[in-house]
Short mmCIF file of C-alpha atoms and ligand atoms in Angstrom, two decimals:
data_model
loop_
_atom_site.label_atom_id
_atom_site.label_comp_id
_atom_site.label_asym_id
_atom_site.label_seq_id
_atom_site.Cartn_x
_atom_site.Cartn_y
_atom_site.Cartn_z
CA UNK Q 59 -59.26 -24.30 -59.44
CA UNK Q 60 -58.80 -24.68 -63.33
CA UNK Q 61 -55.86 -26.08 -65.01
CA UNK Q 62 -54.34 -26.32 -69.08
CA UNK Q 63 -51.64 -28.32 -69.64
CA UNK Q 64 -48.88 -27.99 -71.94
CA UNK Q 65 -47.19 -31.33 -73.45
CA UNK Q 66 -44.38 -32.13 -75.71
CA UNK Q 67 -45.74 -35.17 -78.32
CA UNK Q 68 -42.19 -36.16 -79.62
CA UNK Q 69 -39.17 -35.74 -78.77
CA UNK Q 70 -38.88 -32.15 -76.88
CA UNK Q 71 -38.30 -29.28 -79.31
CA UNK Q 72 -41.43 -28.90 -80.31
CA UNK Q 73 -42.40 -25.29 -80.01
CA UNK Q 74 -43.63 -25.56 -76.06
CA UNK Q 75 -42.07 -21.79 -75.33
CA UNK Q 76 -44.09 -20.45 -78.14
CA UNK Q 77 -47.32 -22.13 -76.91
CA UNK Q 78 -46.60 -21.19 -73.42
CA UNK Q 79 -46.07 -17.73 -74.36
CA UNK Q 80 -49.29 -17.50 -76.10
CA UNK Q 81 -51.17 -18.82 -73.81
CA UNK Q 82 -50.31 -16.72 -70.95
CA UNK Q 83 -50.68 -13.31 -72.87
CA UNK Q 84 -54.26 -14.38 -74.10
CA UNK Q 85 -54.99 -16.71 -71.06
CA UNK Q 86 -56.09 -15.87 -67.63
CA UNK Q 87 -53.29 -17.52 -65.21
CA UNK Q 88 -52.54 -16.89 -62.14
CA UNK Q 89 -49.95 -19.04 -61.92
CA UNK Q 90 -47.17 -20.98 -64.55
CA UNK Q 91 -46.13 -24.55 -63.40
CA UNK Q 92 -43.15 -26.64 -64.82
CA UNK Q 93 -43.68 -29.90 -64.16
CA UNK Q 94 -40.90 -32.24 -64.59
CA UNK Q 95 -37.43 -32.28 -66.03
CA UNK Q 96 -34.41 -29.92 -64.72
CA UNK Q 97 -32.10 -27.81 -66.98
CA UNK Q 98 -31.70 -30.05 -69.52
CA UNK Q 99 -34.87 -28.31 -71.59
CA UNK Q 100 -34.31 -25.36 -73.05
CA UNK Q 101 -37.07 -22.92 -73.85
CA UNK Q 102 -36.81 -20.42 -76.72
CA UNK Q 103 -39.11 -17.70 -76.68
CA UNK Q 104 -39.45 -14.71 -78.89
CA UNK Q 105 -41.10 -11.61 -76.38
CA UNK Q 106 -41.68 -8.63 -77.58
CA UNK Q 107 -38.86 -9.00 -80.62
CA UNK Q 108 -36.20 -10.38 -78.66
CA UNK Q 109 -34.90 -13.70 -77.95
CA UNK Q 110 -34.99 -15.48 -74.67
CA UNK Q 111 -33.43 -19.30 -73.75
CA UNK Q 112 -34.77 -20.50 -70.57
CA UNK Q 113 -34.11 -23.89 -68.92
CA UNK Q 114 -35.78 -23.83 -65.70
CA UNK Q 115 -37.92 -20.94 -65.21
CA UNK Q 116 -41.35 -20.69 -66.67
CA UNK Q 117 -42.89 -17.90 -69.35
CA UNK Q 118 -45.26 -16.54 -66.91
CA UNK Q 119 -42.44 -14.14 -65.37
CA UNK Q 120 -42.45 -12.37 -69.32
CA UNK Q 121 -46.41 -11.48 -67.93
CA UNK Q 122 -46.08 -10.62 -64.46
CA UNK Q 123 -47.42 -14.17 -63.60
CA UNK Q 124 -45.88 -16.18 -61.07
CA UNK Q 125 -43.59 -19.43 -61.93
CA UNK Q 126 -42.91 -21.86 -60.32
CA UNK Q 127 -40.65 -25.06 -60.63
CA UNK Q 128 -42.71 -27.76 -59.57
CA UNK Q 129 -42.18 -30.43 -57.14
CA UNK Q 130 -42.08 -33.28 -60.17
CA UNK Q 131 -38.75 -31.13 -61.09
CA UNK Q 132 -34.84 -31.25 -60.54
CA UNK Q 133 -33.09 -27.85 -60.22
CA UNK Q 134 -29.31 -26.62 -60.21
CA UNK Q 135 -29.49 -23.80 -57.98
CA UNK Q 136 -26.56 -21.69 -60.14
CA UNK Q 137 -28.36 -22.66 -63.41
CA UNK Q 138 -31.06 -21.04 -61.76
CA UNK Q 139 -29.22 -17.84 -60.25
CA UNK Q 140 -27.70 -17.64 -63.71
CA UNK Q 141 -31.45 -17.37 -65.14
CA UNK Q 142 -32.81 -15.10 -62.69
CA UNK Q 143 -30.12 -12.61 -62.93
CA UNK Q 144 -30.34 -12.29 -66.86
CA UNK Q 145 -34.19 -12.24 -66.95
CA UNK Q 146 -34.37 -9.47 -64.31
CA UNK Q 147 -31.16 -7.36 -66.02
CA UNK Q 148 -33.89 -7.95 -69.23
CA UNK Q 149 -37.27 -7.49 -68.04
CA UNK Q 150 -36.82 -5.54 -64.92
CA UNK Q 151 -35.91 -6.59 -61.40
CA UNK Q 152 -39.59 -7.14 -59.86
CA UNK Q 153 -39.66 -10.29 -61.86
CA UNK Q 154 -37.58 -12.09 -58.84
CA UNK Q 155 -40.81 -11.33 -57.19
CA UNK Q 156 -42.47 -14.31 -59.32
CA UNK Q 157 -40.33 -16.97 -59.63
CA UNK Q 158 -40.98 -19.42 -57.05
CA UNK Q 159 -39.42 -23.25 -56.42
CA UNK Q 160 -41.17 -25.94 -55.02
CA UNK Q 161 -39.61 -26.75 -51.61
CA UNK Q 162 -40.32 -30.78 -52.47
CA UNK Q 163 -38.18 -30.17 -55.64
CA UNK Q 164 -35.18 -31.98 -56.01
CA UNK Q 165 -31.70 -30.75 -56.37
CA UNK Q 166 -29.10 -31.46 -58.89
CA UNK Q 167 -25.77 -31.37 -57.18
CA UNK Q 168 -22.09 -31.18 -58.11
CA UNK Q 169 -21.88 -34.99 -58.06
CA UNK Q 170 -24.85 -35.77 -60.39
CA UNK Q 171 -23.20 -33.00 -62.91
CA UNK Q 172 -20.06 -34.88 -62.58
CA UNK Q 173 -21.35 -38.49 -63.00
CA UNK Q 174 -23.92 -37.12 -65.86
CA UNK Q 175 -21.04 -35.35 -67.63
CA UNK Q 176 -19.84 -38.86 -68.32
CA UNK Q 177 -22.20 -40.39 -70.38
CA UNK Q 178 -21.59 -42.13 -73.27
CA UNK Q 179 -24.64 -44.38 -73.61
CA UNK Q 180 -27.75 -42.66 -73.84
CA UNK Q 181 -26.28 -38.64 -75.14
CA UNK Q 182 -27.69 -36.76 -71.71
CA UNK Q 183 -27.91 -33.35 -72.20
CA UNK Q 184 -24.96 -33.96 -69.24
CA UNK Q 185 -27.34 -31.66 -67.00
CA UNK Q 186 -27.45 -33.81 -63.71
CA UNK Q 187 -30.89 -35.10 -64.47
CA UNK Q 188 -30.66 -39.01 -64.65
CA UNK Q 189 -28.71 -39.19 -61.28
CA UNK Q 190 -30.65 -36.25 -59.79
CA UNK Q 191 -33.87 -38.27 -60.21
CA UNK Q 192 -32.25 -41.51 -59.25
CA UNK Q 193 -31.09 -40.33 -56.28
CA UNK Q 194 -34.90 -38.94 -55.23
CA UNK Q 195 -36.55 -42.09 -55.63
CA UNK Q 196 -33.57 -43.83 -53.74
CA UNK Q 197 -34.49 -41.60 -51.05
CA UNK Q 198 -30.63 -40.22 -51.32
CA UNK Q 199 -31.74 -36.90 -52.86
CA UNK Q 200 -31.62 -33.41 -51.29
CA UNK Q 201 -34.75 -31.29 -51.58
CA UNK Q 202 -34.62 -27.80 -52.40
CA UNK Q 203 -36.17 -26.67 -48.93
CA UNK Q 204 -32.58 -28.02 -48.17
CA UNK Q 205 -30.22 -25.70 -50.19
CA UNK Q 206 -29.77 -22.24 -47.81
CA UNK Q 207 -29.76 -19.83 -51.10
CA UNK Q 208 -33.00 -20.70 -52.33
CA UNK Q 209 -34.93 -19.76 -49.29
CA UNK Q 210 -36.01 -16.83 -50.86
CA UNK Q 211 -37.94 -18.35 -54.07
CA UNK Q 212 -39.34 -21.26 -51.81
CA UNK Q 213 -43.14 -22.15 -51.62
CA UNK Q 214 -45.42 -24.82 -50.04
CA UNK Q 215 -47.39 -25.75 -53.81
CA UNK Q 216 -50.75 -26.94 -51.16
CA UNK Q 217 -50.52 -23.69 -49.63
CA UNK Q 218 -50.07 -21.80 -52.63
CA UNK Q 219 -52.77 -23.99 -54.57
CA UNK Q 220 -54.99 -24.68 -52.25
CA UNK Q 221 -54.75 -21.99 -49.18
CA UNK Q 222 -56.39 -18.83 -48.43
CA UNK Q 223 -57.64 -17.45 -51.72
CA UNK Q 224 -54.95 -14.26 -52.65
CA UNK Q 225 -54.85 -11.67 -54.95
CA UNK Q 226 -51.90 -13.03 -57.27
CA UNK Q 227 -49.51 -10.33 -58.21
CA UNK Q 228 -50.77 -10.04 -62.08
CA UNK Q 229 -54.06 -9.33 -61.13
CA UNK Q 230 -53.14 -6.28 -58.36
CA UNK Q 231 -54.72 -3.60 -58.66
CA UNK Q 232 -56.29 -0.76 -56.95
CA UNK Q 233 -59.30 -2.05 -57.30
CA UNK Q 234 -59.28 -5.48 -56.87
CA UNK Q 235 -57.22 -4.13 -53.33
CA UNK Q 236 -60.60 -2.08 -52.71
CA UNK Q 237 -62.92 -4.62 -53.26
CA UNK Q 238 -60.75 -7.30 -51.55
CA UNK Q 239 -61.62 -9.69 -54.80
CA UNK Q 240 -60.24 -13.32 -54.18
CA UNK Q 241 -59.02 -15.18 -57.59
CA UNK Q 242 -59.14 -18.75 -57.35
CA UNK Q 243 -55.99 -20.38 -58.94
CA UNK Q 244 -55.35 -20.92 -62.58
CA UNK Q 245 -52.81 -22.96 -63.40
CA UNK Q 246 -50.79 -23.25 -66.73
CA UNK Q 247 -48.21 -26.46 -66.30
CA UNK Q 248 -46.07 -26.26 -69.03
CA UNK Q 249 -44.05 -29.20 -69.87
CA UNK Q 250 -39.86 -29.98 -70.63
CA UNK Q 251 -39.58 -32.53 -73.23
CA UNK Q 252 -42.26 -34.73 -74.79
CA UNK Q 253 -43.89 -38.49 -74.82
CA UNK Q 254 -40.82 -39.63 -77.17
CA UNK Q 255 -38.35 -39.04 -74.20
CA UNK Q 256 -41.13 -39.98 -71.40
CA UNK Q 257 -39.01 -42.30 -68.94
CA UNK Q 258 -42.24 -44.73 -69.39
CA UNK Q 259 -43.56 -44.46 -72.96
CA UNK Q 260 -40.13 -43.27 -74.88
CA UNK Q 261 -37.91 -45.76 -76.29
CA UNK Q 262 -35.84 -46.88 -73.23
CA UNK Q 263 -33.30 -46.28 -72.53
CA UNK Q 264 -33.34 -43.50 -74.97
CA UNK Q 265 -35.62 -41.82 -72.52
CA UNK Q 266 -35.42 -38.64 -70.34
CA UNK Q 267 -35.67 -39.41 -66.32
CA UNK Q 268 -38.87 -37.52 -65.49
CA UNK Q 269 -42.73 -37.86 -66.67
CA UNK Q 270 -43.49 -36.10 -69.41
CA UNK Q 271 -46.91 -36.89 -69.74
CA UNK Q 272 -50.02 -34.92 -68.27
CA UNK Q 273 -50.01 -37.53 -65.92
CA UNK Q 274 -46.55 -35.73 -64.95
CA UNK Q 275 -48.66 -32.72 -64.63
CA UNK Q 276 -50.67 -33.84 -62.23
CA UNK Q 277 -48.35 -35.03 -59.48
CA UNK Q 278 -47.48 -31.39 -58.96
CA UNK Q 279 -50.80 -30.70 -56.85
CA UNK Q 280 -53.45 -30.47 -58.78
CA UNK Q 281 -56.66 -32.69 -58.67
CA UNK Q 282 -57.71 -34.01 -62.39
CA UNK Q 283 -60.79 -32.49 -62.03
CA UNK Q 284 -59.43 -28.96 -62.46
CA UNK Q 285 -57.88 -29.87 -66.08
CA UNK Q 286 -59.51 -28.07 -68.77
CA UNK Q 287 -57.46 -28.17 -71.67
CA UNK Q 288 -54.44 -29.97 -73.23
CA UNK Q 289 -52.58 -28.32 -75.30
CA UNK Q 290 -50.37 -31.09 -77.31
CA UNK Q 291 -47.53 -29.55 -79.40
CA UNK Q 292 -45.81 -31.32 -82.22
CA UNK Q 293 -43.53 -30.14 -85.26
CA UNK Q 294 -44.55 -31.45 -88.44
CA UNK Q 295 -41.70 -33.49 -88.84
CA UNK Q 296 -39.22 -35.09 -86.20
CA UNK Q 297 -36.13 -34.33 -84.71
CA UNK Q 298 -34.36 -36.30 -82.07
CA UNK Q 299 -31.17 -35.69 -79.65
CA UNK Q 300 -29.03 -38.59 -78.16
CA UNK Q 301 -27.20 -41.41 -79.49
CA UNK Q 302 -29.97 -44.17 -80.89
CA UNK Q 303 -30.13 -43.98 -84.87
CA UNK Q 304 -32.91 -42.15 -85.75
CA UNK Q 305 -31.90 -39.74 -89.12
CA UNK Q 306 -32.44 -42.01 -92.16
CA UNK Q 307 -29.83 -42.21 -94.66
CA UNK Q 308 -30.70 -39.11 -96.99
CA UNK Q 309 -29.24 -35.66 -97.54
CA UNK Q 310 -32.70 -34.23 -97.52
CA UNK Q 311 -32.57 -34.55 -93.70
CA UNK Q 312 -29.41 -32.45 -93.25
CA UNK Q 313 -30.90 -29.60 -95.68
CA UNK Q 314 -34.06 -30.13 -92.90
CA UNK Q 315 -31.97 -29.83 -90.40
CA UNK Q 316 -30.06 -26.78 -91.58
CA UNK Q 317 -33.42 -24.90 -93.00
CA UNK Q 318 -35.06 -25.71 -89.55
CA UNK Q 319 -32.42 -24.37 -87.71
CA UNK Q 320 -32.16 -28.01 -85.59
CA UNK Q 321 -29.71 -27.67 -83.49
CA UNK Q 322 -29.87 -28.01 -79.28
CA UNK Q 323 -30.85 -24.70 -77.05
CA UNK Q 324 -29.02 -26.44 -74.29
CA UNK Q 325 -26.46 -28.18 -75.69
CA UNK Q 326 -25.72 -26.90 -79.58
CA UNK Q 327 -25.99 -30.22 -80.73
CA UNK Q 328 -27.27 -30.91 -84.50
CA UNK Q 329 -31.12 -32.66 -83.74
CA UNK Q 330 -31.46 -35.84 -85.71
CA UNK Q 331 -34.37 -35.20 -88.28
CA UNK Q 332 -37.10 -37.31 -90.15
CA UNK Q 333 -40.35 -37.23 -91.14
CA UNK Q 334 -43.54 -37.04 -89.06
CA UNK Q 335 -44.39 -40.02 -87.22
CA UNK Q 336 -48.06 -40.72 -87.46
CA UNK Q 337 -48.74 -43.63 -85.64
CA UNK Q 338 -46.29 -42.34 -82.28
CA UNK Q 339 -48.58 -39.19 -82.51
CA UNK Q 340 -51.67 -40.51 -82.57
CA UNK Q 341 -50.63 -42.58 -79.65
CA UNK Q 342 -49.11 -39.11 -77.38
CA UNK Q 343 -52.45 -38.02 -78.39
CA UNK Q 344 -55.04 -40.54 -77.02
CA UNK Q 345 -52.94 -41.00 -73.85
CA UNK Q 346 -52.85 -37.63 -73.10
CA UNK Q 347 -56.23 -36.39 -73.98
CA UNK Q 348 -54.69 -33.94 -76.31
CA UNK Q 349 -57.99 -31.49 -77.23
CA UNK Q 350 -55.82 -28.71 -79.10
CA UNK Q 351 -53.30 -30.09 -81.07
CA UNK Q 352 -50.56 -27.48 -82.37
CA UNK Q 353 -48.11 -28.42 -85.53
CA UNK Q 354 -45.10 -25.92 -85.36
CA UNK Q 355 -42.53 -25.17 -88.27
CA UNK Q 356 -44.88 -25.79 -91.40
CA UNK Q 357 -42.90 -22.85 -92.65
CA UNK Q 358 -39.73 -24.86 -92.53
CA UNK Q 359 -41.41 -28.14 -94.82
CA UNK Q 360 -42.51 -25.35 -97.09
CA UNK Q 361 -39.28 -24.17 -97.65
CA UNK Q 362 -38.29 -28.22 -98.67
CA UNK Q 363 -41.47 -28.52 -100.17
CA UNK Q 364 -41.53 -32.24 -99.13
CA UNK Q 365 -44.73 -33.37 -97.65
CA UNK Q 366 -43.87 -37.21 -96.21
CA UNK Q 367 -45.36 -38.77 -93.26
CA UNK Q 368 -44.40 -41.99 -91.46
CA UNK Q 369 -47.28 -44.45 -90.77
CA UNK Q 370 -47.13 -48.17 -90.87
CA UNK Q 371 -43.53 -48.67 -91.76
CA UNK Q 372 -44.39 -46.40 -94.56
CA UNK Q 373 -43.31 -43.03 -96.37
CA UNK Q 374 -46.68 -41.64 -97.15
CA UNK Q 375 -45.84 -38.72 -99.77
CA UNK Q 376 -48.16 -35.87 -100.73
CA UNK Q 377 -47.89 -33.54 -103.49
CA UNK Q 378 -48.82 -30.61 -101.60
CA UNK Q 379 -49.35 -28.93 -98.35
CA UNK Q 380 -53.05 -29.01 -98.46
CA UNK Q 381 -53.46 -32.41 -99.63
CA UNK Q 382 -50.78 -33.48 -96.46
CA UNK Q 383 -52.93 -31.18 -93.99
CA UNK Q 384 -56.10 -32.94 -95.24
CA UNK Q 385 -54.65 -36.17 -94.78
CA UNK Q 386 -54.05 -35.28 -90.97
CA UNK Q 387 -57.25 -33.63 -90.27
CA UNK Q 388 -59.10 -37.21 -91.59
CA UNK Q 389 -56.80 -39.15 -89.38
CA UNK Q 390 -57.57 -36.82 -86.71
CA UNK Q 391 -61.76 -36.58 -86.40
CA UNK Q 392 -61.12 -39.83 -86.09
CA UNK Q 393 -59.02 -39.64 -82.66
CA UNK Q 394 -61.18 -37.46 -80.90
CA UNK Q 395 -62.77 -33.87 -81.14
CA UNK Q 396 -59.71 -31.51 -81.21
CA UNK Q 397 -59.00 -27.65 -82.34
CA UNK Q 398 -56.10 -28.35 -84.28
CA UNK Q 399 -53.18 -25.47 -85.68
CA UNK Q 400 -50.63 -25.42 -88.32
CA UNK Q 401 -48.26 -22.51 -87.39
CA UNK Q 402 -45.49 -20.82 -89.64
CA UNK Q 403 -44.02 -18.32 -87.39
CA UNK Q 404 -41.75 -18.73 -84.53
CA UNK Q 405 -43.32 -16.24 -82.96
CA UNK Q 406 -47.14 -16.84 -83.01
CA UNK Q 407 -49.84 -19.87 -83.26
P1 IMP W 134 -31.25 -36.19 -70.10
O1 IMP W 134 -32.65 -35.75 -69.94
O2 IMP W 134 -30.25 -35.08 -70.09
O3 IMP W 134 -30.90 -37.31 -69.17
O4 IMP W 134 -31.12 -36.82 -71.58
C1 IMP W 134 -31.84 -38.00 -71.97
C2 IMP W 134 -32.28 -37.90 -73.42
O5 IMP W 134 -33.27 -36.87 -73.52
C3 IMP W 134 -31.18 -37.50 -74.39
O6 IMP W 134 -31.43 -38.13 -75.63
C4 IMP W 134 -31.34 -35.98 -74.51
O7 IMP W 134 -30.84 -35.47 -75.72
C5 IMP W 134 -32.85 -35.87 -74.45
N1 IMP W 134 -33.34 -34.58 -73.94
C6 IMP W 134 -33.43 -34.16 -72.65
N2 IMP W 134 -33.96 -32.95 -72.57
C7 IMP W 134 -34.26 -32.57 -73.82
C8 IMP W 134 -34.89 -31.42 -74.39
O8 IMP W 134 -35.29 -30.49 -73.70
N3 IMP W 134 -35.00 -31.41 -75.74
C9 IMP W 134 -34.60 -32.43 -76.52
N4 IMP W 134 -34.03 -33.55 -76.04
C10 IMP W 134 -33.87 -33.61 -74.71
MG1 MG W 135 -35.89 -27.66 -76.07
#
């Protein structure tokens, strides 16, 4: 078995869909694993010219690959009827075929929407999610093998990982049929938020309920042996939902915010912004092992054609794009050995 992992650096927002996207068209999956959060992330993705919001299902269903929502997740089974039924009306009905739910998953029920829907401390994306997850570890929760309607989309994860080798549905063919070729799994996890919100690492409380971390990854039934690759995404500057102050006092960071477009897929909410912050990178970095690194929205700082980074307590200011970029790959050979990309396109790496 061979796994990549997908993981948000900051604070969610970072580009994820894109990468996931990516990945799966060039990659060679045979299955797409989220592996924590609940319907509080919200995915954007750009396939084939049109624009797609997902919260709970995975990108592998835009490539005939099958998706799952892992056991480390939460799910509101009418978020996800809601999402099935508007990505098979736009991509074709055989994509119900592929999207799978962890029968260990938790549920998010009417009462965690209610008691979510009344925070005031933390700025919850008022999904469920906190309670949801409380509620599991009390050993209160409701698993989805639990919930009648999603019998259809249920699976084992050890029998599906780690069962009788199958021919997975993207790689069908007449052929493969004739030859009765086994595929051993390949598993893309791709992440919901990002080390900034991590319920261990983030700023608590400011923090999400779920892992976000590799490490989040792997409780969804993988060994750490099969990890090949982690794929760390970042924006080159921050943004932040929720109610600690994190947008510095300058009208730079609402033209940022405006340019970039920083507002909440899930919620519409205006994203606090600021510059990047160095020293909370490097640090998502080393603890997750992060050997492709993956800066999205370059093309929005261009537009501002401010080039600050945080580090130290500092504002370090460059003159130029190049000179900022240089100044990151230095910092970087120093971290560890890493394929590193600066993207400008909401579309592609
Ligand atoms: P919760 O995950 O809804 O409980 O919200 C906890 C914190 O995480 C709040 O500050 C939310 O704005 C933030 N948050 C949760 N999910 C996302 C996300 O997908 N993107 C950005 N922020 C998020
Ligand atoms: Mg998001």
């Amino acid at each position: 078995m061979k796994a990549d992992i997908i993981v948000g650096l900051q604070h969610g927002d970072c580009g994820k869909g894109k990468v996931t996207h990516h990945l799966c068209k060039e990659g060679d999956y045979t299955h797409v694993i989220r592996y924590n959060g609940g319907c509080n992330a919200g995915h954007t993705i750009f396939h084939e010219g049109e624009k797609f919001v997902t919260h709970h299902i995975p990108a592998g269903v835009f490539f005939g690959i099958k998706s799952i929502i892992g056991p480390g997740c939460v799910i509101d089974a009418e978020q996800f009827y809601r999402e099935v039924i508007d990505l098979s009306l736009k991509l074709g009905p055989q994509v119900t075929d592929l999207i799978k739910v962890a029968k260990n998953a938790h549920v998010i029920t009417e009462e965690h929407l209610e008691e979510d829907g009344k925070d005031t401390e933390i700025g919850t994306t008022k999904k469920g999610n906190g309670p949801a997850y409380r509620d599991k570890y009390a050993r209160v929760g409701v698993r989805a093998e639990k919930v009648k309607s999603l019998e259809p989309f249920l699976v084992d994860i050890y029998d599906e990982l780690h069962g009788p080798p199958s021919i997975p549905p993207n790689k069908l063919s007449l052929d493969s049929m004739l030859h009765n070729e086994c595929f051993e799994p390949v598993v893309l996890f791709e992440g919901a938020q990002g080390f900034g919100l991590d319920i261990d690492w983030g700023e608590y409380p400011y923090v999400t309920s779920s892992h976000c971390t590799v490490a989040g990854a792997l409780l969804n039934g993988v060994p750490p042996q099969a990890v090949r690759n982690v794929w760390g995404i970042a924006k080159i500057y921050e943004t932040y939902v929720g109610k600690k102050e994190f947008q510095p006092e300058d009208p730079i960071f609402d033209v940022l915010q405006s340019i970039g477009q920083e507002y909440g897929a899930t919620t519409g909410r205006p994203r606090q912004c600021n510059w990047l912050d160095w020293d909370s990178l490097e640090k998502a970095i080393k603890i997750n092992g992060v050997n492709n690194l993956v800066f999205n929205k370059v093309d929005i700082l261009k537009q501002i054609n401010t080039w600050n980074v945080q580090s130290q307590g500092e504002i370090l200011s460059f003159n130029t794009e190049d000179e900022m970029k240089k100044w990151i790959l230095g910092k970087l050979s120093k971290v560890s050995t890493i394929n590193v990309y600066f993207s400008s396109s909401p579309n592609h790496l």
